[in-house]
Amino acid sequence: MLVERLDLPAASSSARSQRETETVEFAQAALAAAKREGLQLAVRARYVALAIIAVLLPAINPAWEQLYYVALLGLFALIGWAQVRVGRVGVSRAELALLFCDLALLTLITVVPNPFGAAHWPVAMQYHFGNFIYFFVLLAGATLAYSWRTVVAMGTWTAVLWMIGMAWVWWQPDRDPALTARIADAIGSDHRLFALLSPNAVGFGLRIQEIVVFMIVAVTLALAVRRSNDLLIRHAAVERERGNLARYFSPNVVTELSKHDEPLKQVRTQDVAVLFVDIVGFTAFADARTPEEVVRTLREFHGLMEHEVFRHEGTLDKYLGDGLMATFGTPFAGPRDASNALRCAQAMIAAAERWNAQRQASGEPPMRVGFGLHYGPVVLGDIGHTCLEFAVIGATVNAASRLEAMTRPLDCALVASNDLVSRAKAELGGAAETFQPLTARDPQPVRGLERPIAIWTQARAV
């Protein structure tokens, strides 16, 4: 369903206004897709309804004259096809004109007698067939693709056309006064019964009742359409926020975040596994390459690393030029944060090796990549004022960065602290295959930490 324009409250600040503008733009795209789907569905429903009516009419009244109405059903099908052709987001005069044609054609069929009919009844006899109910078919179809304003407009147009039809019928002469006289003689003085049975009775009370009921239904459906559109806009905003979160968090974390109210604003301390990744000697590589080649290489590398972060339930904290920082256990701690981080680093090493093999096959130099892992307490929370960032800070983060730098003097692919490996062993068991590539090293001094820490390394591929 679609609203022709979005009624959103004015923002109280420029930042809020910008966010709402972006949300409206995102919602407009969703509404455009919804209208296309709604129009297609409405036209399919119209075709099905027309087919049913085309079969129903001759079955109820088996006479050749009913073919006149069956032929007119083709006009309704043509109007539906035209509505899809001219349909677009926003106010469309062509669409409104086609909707009016729908209602005018149905009013004509309902009020004007069949020109091929054998009977010469008074025109008012058309009301005795109860064909007003077909207006509800058109109204129901409109709710699938149009705004609440259009649904109300359809109710108003129907009321006006129906009153014009009543006035036209009231002005028509009695085609068979003798029949009217015989019915009056048979009924006698019962005026109410005569008003029901007289072939010339317009039945103004019943006609007004039809209009009132139709307007009530139209307004009710309009409210339902408006509520549905509001929900669509809110859903579009939520999907936009989820899309933004998905650029930083793994899908499972996005799902978890969507279940809480502003969980990132809760400043707290918790144990987290931190992973740093960096390409060794990338500055020298970039100096000898064109900007396009440098960016292409970084995109390939970041894409591979990002995939592994999300696959192992991690959070992509930030890109650091030719490297990145990822965390495991943010924003919520899990039962296997340390082991997920270790397995992610090992998967990244394997991915980097495959990437280098492809580069060498293409005549490009391989890239040496270093990985650093640490596990410990960090501080979590939003920082900034206008432009907020979810920050993970503390000595654990600094130590993980310096462990990655140690891969150069130690000539290895991965340096992980004993704190992380011990935690991973507690999560997986010490005999897990994950720990086989690791080699224990003597405690090493790490700048920023008071004491040397024991480390584990994983060698580079030969």
Coordinates of C-alpha atoms in Angstrom, one line a residue:
M1 CA 0.0 0.0 0.0
L2 CA 1.1 3.6 -0.6
V3 CA 0.7 7.0 0.7
E4 CA 0.9 9.7 -1.9
R5 CA 2.8 11.9 0.5
L6 CA 4.4 11.2 3.9
D7 CA 3.0 13.2 6.9
L8 CA 5.9 13.2 9.3
P9 CA 6.2 15.7 12.2
A10 CA 8.8 18.5 11.8
A11 CA 12.1 17.9 13.5
S12 CA 13.2 19.9 16.5
S13 CA 16.8 20.1 15.5
S14 CA 19.0 19.9 12.4
A15 CA 20.4 16.5 13.3
R16 CA 17.0 15.0 13.9
S17 CA 15.8 16.6 10.7
Q18 CA 18.6 15.0 8.8
R19 CA 17.8 11.6 10.2
E20 CA 14.2 12.0 9.4
T21 CA 15.0 13.1 5.9
E22 CA 17.1 10.0 5.4
T23 CA 14.4 7.8 6.9
V24 CA 11.8 9.4 4.5
E25 CA 14.0 8.8 1.5
F26 CA 14.5 5.2 2.6
A27 CA 10.8 4.8 3.2
Q28 CA 10.0 6.3 -0.2
A29 CA 12.0 3.5 -1.8
A30 CA 10.2 0.9 0.2
L31 CA 6.8 2.6 -0.7
A32 CA 7.7 2.5 -4.3
A33 CA 8.4 -1.2 -4.2
A34 CA 5.2 -1.7 -2.1
K35 CA 3.1 0.2 -4.6
R36 CA 4.4 -1.9 -7.5
E37 CA 3.6 -5.0 -5.7
G38 CA 0.2 -3.7 -4.5
L39 CA -0.8 -2.7 -8.0
Q40 CA 0.2 -6.0 -9.4
L41 CA -1.8 -7.8 -6.6
A42 CA -4.8 -5.5 -7.1
V43 CA -4.9 -6.1 -10.8
R44 CA -4.6 -9.9 -10.3
A45 CA -7.4 -9.7 -7.7
R46 CA -9.5 -7.6 -10.2
Y47 CA -9.0 -10.2 -13.0
V48 CA -10.1 -13.0 -10.6
A49 CA -13.1 -11.0 -9.4
L50 CA -14.1 -10.2 -13.0
A51 CA -13.8 -13.8 -14.1
I52 CA -16.0 -14.9 -11.2
I53 CA -18.6 -12.2 -12.0
A54 CA -18.5 -13.1 -15.7
V55 CA -19.5 -16.7 -14.7
L56 CA -21.9 -15.7 -12.0
L57 CA -24.1 -13.3 -14.1
P58 CA -25.2 -15.8 -16.7
A59 CA -25.7 -18.4 -14.0
I60 CA -28.0 -16.2 -12.0
N61 CA -29.9 -14.9 -15.0
P62 CA -29.4 -17.2 -18.1
A63 CA -30.3 -14.9 -20.9
W64 CA -28.4 -13.6 -24.0
E65 CA -28.8 -10.0 -22.8
Q66 CA -26.4 -10.8 -20.0
L67 CA -23.6 -10.8 -22.6
Y68 CA -23.8 -7.0 -22.6
Y69 CA -22.6 -6.9 -19.0
V70 CA -20.0 -9.6 -19.6
A71 CA -18.6 -7.4 -22.4
L72 CA -18.5 -4.4 -20.1
L73 CA -16.4 -6.5 -17.7
G74 CA -13.7 -6.3 -20.4
L75 CA -13.6 -2.5 -19.9
F76 CA -12.9 -2.9 -16.2
A77 CA -10.1 -5.3 -17.1
L78 CA -8.7 -2.7 -19.5
I79 CA -8.9 0.0 -16.9
G80 CA -7.0 -2.2 -14.4
W81 CA -4.3 -2.8 -17.0
A82 CA -4.0 1.0 -17.6
Q83 CA -3.7 1.6 -13.9
V84 CA -0.6 -0.6 -13.7
R85 CA 0.9 1.1 -16.8
V86 CA 0.5 4.7 -15.4
G87 CA 1.1 3.8 -11.7
R88 CA 3.9 5.7 -9.9
V89 CA 4.8 7.0 -6.5
G90 CA 3.2 10.3 -5.7
V91 CA 0.0 12.0 -6.8
S92 CA -0.9 10.9 -10.3
R93 CA -3.8 12.5 -12.0
A94 CA -3.9 9.7 -14.6
E95 CA -4.4 7.1 -11.9
L96 CA -7.1 9.2 -10.2
A97 CA -8.9 9.6 -13.5
L98 CA -8.8 5.9 -14.1
L99 CA -10.2 5.2 -10.6
F100 CA -13.0 7.7 -11.3
C101 CA -13.7 6.0 -14.6
D102 CA -14.1 2.7 -12.7
L103 CA -16.7 4.2 -10.5
A104 CA -18.5 6.1 -13.3
L105 CA -18.7 3.0 -15.4
L106 CA -20.1 0.9 -12.6
T107 CA -22.6 3.6 -11.8
L108 CA -23.7 3.6 -15.4
I109 CA -24.1 -0.1 -15.5
T110 CA -26.0 -0.2 -12.2
V111 CA -28.4 2.7 -13.0
V112 CA -29.0 2.5 -16.7
P113 CA -31.0 -0.4 -18.0
N114 CA -29.5 -2.9 -20.4
P115 CA -30.2 -1.5 -23.9
F116 CA -30.4 -5.1 -25.3
G117 CA -32.9 -6.2 -22.7
A118 CA -36.3 -7.5 -23.8
A119 CA -38.2 -6.0 -20.8
H120 CA -39.3 -2.4 -20.7
W121 CA -39.5 -1.9 -17.0
P122 CA -39.3 1.5 -15.4
V123 CA -35.7 2.6 -14.9
A124 CA -36.1 2.5 -11.1
M125 CA -36.3 -1.3 -11.4
Q126 CA -32.5 -1.3 -11.7
Y127 CA -32.3 -0.6 -8.0
H128 CA -34.2 -3.8 -7.2
F129 CA -31.3 -5.9 -8.4
G130 CA -29.0 -4.8 -5.5
N131 CA -26.0 -4.2 -7.7
F132 CA -24.5 -1.5 -5.4
I133 CA -22.5 -4.2 -3.6
Y134 CA -20.1 -4.3 -6.6
F135 CA -18.7 -0.9 -5.5
F136 CA -17.2 -2.7 -2.5
V137 CA -15.2 -4.8 -4.9
L138 CA -13.5 -1.7 -6.4
L139 CA -13.0 -0.2 -2.9
A140 CA -11.3 -3.4 -1.6
G141 CA -9.0 -3.4 -4.6
A142 CA -8.0 0.2 -4.0
T143 CA -6.8 -0.6 -0.5
L144 CA -4.1 -2.9 -1.9
A145 CA -2.3 -0.1 -3.8
Y146 CA -3.4 3.4 -2.9
S147 CA -3.3 5.8 0.0
W148 CA -5.9 6.4 2.6
R149 CA -6.7 9.7 1.0
T150 CA -7.5 7.9 -2.3
V151 CA -9.7 5.4 -0.5
V152 CA -11.6 8.3 1.1
A153 CA -11.8 10.0 -2.3
M154 CA -13.3 6.8 -3.8
G155 CA -15.9 6.8 -1.1
T156 CA -16.8 10.4 -1.7
W157 CA -16.9 10.0 -5.5
T158 CA -19.1 7.0 -5.2
A159 CA -21.5 8.9 -3.0
V160 CA -21.7 11.8 -5.5
L161 CA -22.1 9.5 -8.5
W162 CA -24.8 7.5 -6.7
M163 CA -26.7 10.7 -5.9
I164 CA -26.5 11.9 -9.5
G165 CA -27.8 8.5 -10.6
M166 CA -30.7 8.8 -8.1
A167 CA -31.6 12.2 -9.5
W168 CA -31.5 10.9 -13.1
V169 CA -33.7 7.9 -12.3
W170 CA -36.2 10.1 -10.4
W171 CA -36.6 12.3 -13.5
Q172 CA -37.3 9.4 -15.8
P173 CA -40.9 8.9 -16.9
D174 CA -42.9 5.8 -16.0
R175 CA -42.4 3.3 -18.9
D176 CA -45.3 1.1 -17.9
P177 CA -48.0 3.1 -16.0
A178 CA -50.5 0.2 -16.4
L179 CA -48.2 -2.1 -14.5
T180 CA -47.8 0.5 -11.7
A181 CA -51.6 0.9 -11.5
R182 CA -52.1 -2.9 -11.2
I183 CA -49.6 -3.2 -8.4
A184 CA -51.2 -0.3 -6.6
D185 CA -54.7 -1.9 -6.9
A186 CA -53.4 -5.2 -5.7
I187 CA -51.7 -3.7 -2.6
G188 CA -54.4 -1.3 -1.7
S189 CA -53.7 1.3 1.0
D190 CA -50.4 -0.2 2.3
H191 CA -48.1 2.6 1.2
R192 CA -45.0 1.1 2.7
L193 CA -45.5 -2.2 0.8
F194 CA -46.2 -0.2 -2.3
A195 CA -43.0 1.7 -1.9
L196 CA -41.1 -1.6 -1.8
L197 CA -42.8 -3.2 -4.7
S198 CA -43.5 -0.3 -7.0
P199 CA -41.4 -0.5 -10.2
N200 CA -41.0 3.3 -10.1
A201 CA -39.9 3.5 -6.5
V202 CA -36.4 4.9 -6.2
G203 CA -36.2 4.1 -2.5
F204 CA -34.4 7.2 -1.4
G205 CA -34.1 5.8 2.1
L206 CA -32.3 2.7 1.0
R207 CA -30.1 4.6 -1.4
I208 CA -29.0 7.0 1.3
Q209 CA -28.4 4.0 3.6
E210 CA -26.2 2.5 0.9
I211 CA -24.1 5.7 0.6
V212 CA -23.7 6.0 4.4
V213 CA -22.7 2.4 4.9
F214 CA -20.2 2.7 2.0
M215 CA -18.7 5.8 3.4
I216 CA -18.3 4.2 6.8
V217 CA -16.6 1.2 5.2
A218 CA -14.4 3.5 3.1
V219 CA -13.3 5.6 6.1
T220 CA -12.6 2.4 8.1
L221 CA -10.5 1.0 5.4
A222 CA -8.7 4.3 4.9
L223 CA -7.7 4.3 8.6
A224 CA -6.5 0.7 8.2
V225 CA -4.5 1.8 5.1
R226 CA -3.0 4.7 6.9
R227 CA -2.0 2.6 9.9
S228 CA -0.5 0.1 7.5
N229 CA 1.5 2.8 5.8
D230 CA 2.7 4.2 9.1
L231 CA 3.9 0.7 10.1
L232 CA 5.6 0.4 6.7
I233 CA 7.5 3.7 7.3
R234 CA 8.5 2.6 10.8
H235 CA 9.6 -0.8 9.5
A236 CA 11.6 0.9 6.8
A237 CA 13.3 3.1 9.5
V238 CA 14.1 0.0 11.5
E239 CA 15.4 -1.9 8.5
R240 CA 17.6 1.1 7.7
E241 CA 19.0 1.1 11.3
R242 CA 19.5 -2.6 11.1
G243 CA 21.4 -2.1 7.8
N244 CA 23.6 0.5 9.4
L245 CA 24.3 -1.9 12.3
A246 CA 25.0 -4.7 9.9
R247 CA 27.9 -2.7 8.6
Y248 CA 29.6 -3.0 12.0
F249 CA 28.2 -6.0 13.7
S250 CA 27.7 -9.6 12.7
P251 CA 24.1 -10.6 11.8
N252 CA 23.5 -12.4 15.0
V253 CA 24.6 -9.3 17.0
V254 CA 22.3 -7.1 15.0
T255 CA 19.4 -9.4 15.8
E256 CA 20.3 -9.2 19.5
L257 CA 20.6 -5.4 19.4
S258 CA 17.2 -5.1 17.8
K259 CA 15.7 -6.8 20.9
H260 CA 17.0 -4.1 23.3
D261 CA 16.4 -0.4 23.9
E262 CA 19.6 1.6 23.3
P263 CA 22.0 -1.1 24.7
L264 CA 25.1 0.6 23.4
K265 CA 24.6 3.7 25.6
Q266 CA 25.2 1.5 28.7
V267 CA 28.8 2.3 29.7
R268 CA 30.3 -0.8 31.3
T269 CA 33.4 -3.0 31.7
Q270 CA 33.5 -6.6 30.5
D271 CA 35.9 -9.1 29.3
V272 CA 36.4 -9.1 25.5
A273 CA 38.7 -10.7 22.9
V274 CA 40.4 -8.2 20.7
L275 CA 41.9 -8.9 17.3
F276 CA 44.2 -6.6 15.3
V277 CA 45.1 -7.3 11.7
D278 CA 47.6 -5.4 9.6
I279 CA 49.4 -5.8 6.3
V280 CA 53.2 -5.7 6.8
G281 CA 55.0 -3.2 4.5
F282 CA 51.8 -1.9 2.9
T283 CA 53.1 1.7 2.9
A284 CA 56.0 0.7 0.6
F285 CA 53.7 -1.3 -1.6
A286 CA 51.3 1.6 -1.9
D287 CA 54.1 4.1 -2.9
A288 CA 54.8 2.1 -6.0
R289 CA 51.2 1.6 -7.1
T290 CA 48.5 3.7 -8.6
P291 CA 45.7 4.9 -6.3
E292 CA 43.2 2.6 -8.0
E293 CA 45.4 -0.4 -7.5
V294 CA 45.9 0.5 -3.8
V295 CA 42.2 0.8 -3.2
R296 CA 41.4 -2.3 -5.1
T297 CA 43.9 -4.3 -3.1
L298 CA 42.5 -3.0 0.2
R299 CA 38.9 -3.7 -0.8
E300 CA 39.9 -7.3 -1.6
F301 CA 41.7 -7.7 1.7
H302 CA 39.1 -6.0 3.8
G303 CA 36.4 -8.1 2.2
L304 CA 38.1 -11.3 3.1
M305 CA 38.8 -10.3 6.6
E306 CA 35.3 -8.8 7.2
H307 CA 33.7 -12.1 6.0
E308 CA 35.6 -14.1 8.6
V309 CA 34.8 -11.6 11.4
F310 CA 31.1 -11.9 10.8
R311 CA 31.3 -15.7 10.2
H312 CA 32.8 -16.1 13.7
E313 CA 30.3 -13.9 15.4
G314 CA 32.6 -11.0 15.8
T315 CA 32.1 -7.2 15.7
L316 CA 34.0 -5.1 13.1
D317 CA 35.1 -2.2 15.3
K318 CA 36.9 -0.2 12.6
Y319 CA 39.2 -0.3 9.6
L320 CA 42.7 1.0 10.3
G321 CA 44.0 1.9 6.8
D322 CA 45.6 -1.4 5.7
G323 CA 44.3 -3.2 8.7
L324 CA 41.3 -3.6 11.0
M325 CA 40.3 -4.1 14.6
A326 CA 37.6 -6.6 15.6
T327 CA 36.2 -7.6 18.9
F328 CA 34.5 -10.7 20.2
G329 CA 32.1 -10.4 23.1
T330 CA 30.7 -6.9 22.1
P331 CA 28.2 -5.5 22.8
F332 CA 27.3 -8.7 24.7
A333 CA 29.6 -11.3 26.1
G334 CA 29.1 -14.8 24.8
P335 CA 30.2 -18.3 25.9
R336 CA 32.9 -18.7 23.2
D337 CA 34.3 -15.2 22.6
A338 CA 38.0 -16.2 23.0
S339 CA 37.7 -19.3 20.9
N340 CA 35.7 -17.5 18.2
A341 CA 38.5 -14.9 18.1
L342 CA 41.2 -17.5 17.8
R343 CA 39.4 -19.5 15.1
C344 CA 38.6 -16.2 13.3
A345 CA 42.3 -15.3 13.2
Q346 CA 43.3 -18.8 11.9
A347 CA 40.6 -18.6 9.3
M348 CA 41.9 -15.1 8.3
I349 CA 45.4 -16.6 8.0
A350 CA 44.1 -19.3 5.6
A351 CA 42.1 -16.8 3.6
A352 CA 45.2 -14.5 3.3
E353 CA 47.2 -17.5 2.1
R354 CA 44.6 -18.3 -0.6
W355 CA 44.5 -14.6 -1.6
N356 CA 48.3 -14.6 -1.9
A357 CA 48.2 -17.7 -4.1
Q358 CA 45.8 -15.9 -6.4
R359 CA 48.0 -12.8 -6.5
Q360 CA 51.1 -14.8 -7.3
A361 CA 49.2 -16.6 -10.1
S362 CA 48.3 -13.1 -11.5
G363 CA 51.9 -12.0 -11.3
E364 CA 51.4 -9.8 -8.2
P365 CA 53.5 -9.8 -5.1
P366 CA 52.2 -11.6 -2.0
M367 CA 51.2 -9.7 1.1
R368 CA 52.4 -10.5 4.6
V369 CA 49.7 -10.1 7.2
G370 CA 50.1 -10.0 10.9
F371 CA 47.5 -10.9 13.6
G372 CA 47.5 -10.0 17.3
L373 CA 45.0 -11.4 19.9
H374 CA 44.4 -10.6 23.5
Y375 CA 41.7 -11.2 26.0
G376 CA 40.8 -9.1 29.0
P377 CA 38.7 -6.3 30.5
V378 CA 37.7 -3.3 28.3
V379 CA 35.4 -0.3 28.7
L380 CA 32.4 -0.2 26.3
G381 CA 30.2 2.7 25.5
D382 CA 29.3 5.6 23.2
I383 CA 31.8 8.4 22.8
G384 CA 31.4 11.7 20.9
H385 CA 28.6 14.3 21.1
T386 CA 27.0 14.8 17.7
C387 CA 28.7 12.0 15.8
L388 CA 28.6 9.0 18.1
E389 CA 30.9 6.0 18.0
F390 CA 30.6 2.7 19.9
A391 CA 34.1 2.6 21.5
V392 CA 36.0 -0.3 23.0
I393 CA 39.0 1.1 24.9
G394 CA 41.5 0.0 27.6
A395 CA 44.8 -1.7 28.1
T396 CA 43.5 -4.9 26.5
V397 CA 43.0 -3.1 23.2
N398 CA 46.5 -1.5 23.3
A399 CA 48.1 -4.9 24.2
A400 CA 46.3 -6.6 21.2
S401 CA 47.7 -3.9 18.9
R402 CA 51.2 -4.4 20.2
L403 CA 51.0 -8.1 20.0
E404 CA 50.2 -7.8 16.3
A405 CA 53.3 -5.6 15.9
M406 CA 55.4 -8.4 17.5
T407 CA 54.7 -10.7 14.5
R408 CA 57.5 -8.8 12.7
P409 CA 60.5 -9.5 15.0
L410 CA 59.1 -13.0 15.8
D411 CA 58.6 -13.7 12.0
C412 CA 55.2 -15.3 12.5
A413 CA 51.6 -14.8 11.4
L414 CA 49.9 -14.7 14.7
V415 CA 50.8 -13.6 18.3
A416 CA 48.1 -14.4 20.9
S417 CA 48.4 -13.8 24.6
N418 CA 48.3 -16.6 27.1
D419 CA 45.2 -15.0 28.6
L420 CA 43.3 -15.5 25.3
V421 CA 44.6 -19.0 24.7
S422 CA 43.8 -20.1 28.3
R423 CA 40.3 -18.7 28.0
A424 CA 39.9 -20.5 24.6
K425 CA 41.0 -23.8 26.1
A426 CA 38.5 -23.4 28.9
E427 CA 35.8 -22.9 26.3
L428 CA 36.8 -25.7 23.9
G429 CA 39.0 -28.0 25.9
G430 CA 42.8 -28.1 25.7
A431 CA 42.9 -31.0 23.2
A432 CA 40.9 -29.1 20.4
E433 CA 42.4 -29.0 17.0
T434 CA 42.4 -25.3 17.1
F435 CA 45.5 -25.2 19.4
Q436 CA 47.7 -27.6 17.3
P437 CA 49.3 -24.8 15.1
L438 CA 50.2 -22.8 18.2
T439 CA 53.6 -22.7 19.8
A440 CA 54.2 -21.5 23.4
R441 CA 56.8 -18.7 23.8
D442 CA 58.5 -17.2 26.8
P443 CA 56.9 -14.2 28.4
Q444 CA 57.5 -11.0 26.4
P445 CA 57.5 -7.4 27.5
V446 CA 54.6 -5.4 26.1
R447 CA 54.6 -1.6 26.2
G448 CA 51.8 -0.4 28.4
L449 CA 51.7 -3.5 30.6
E450 CA 53.6 -3.7 33.9
R451 CA 54.8 -7.2 33.5
P452 CA 55.8 -9.4 30.5
I453 CA 53.1 -11.7 29.4
A454 CA 53.3 -15.3 28.0
I455 CA 52.4 -15.6 24.4
W456 CA 51.6 -18.2 21.7
T457 CA 52.5 -17.9 18.1
Q458 CA 51.4 -19.4 14.8
A459 CA 54.0 -19.7 12.0
R460 CA 53.5 -18.4 8.5
A461 CA 52.8 -20.7 5.7
V462 CA 55.9 -21.9 3.9

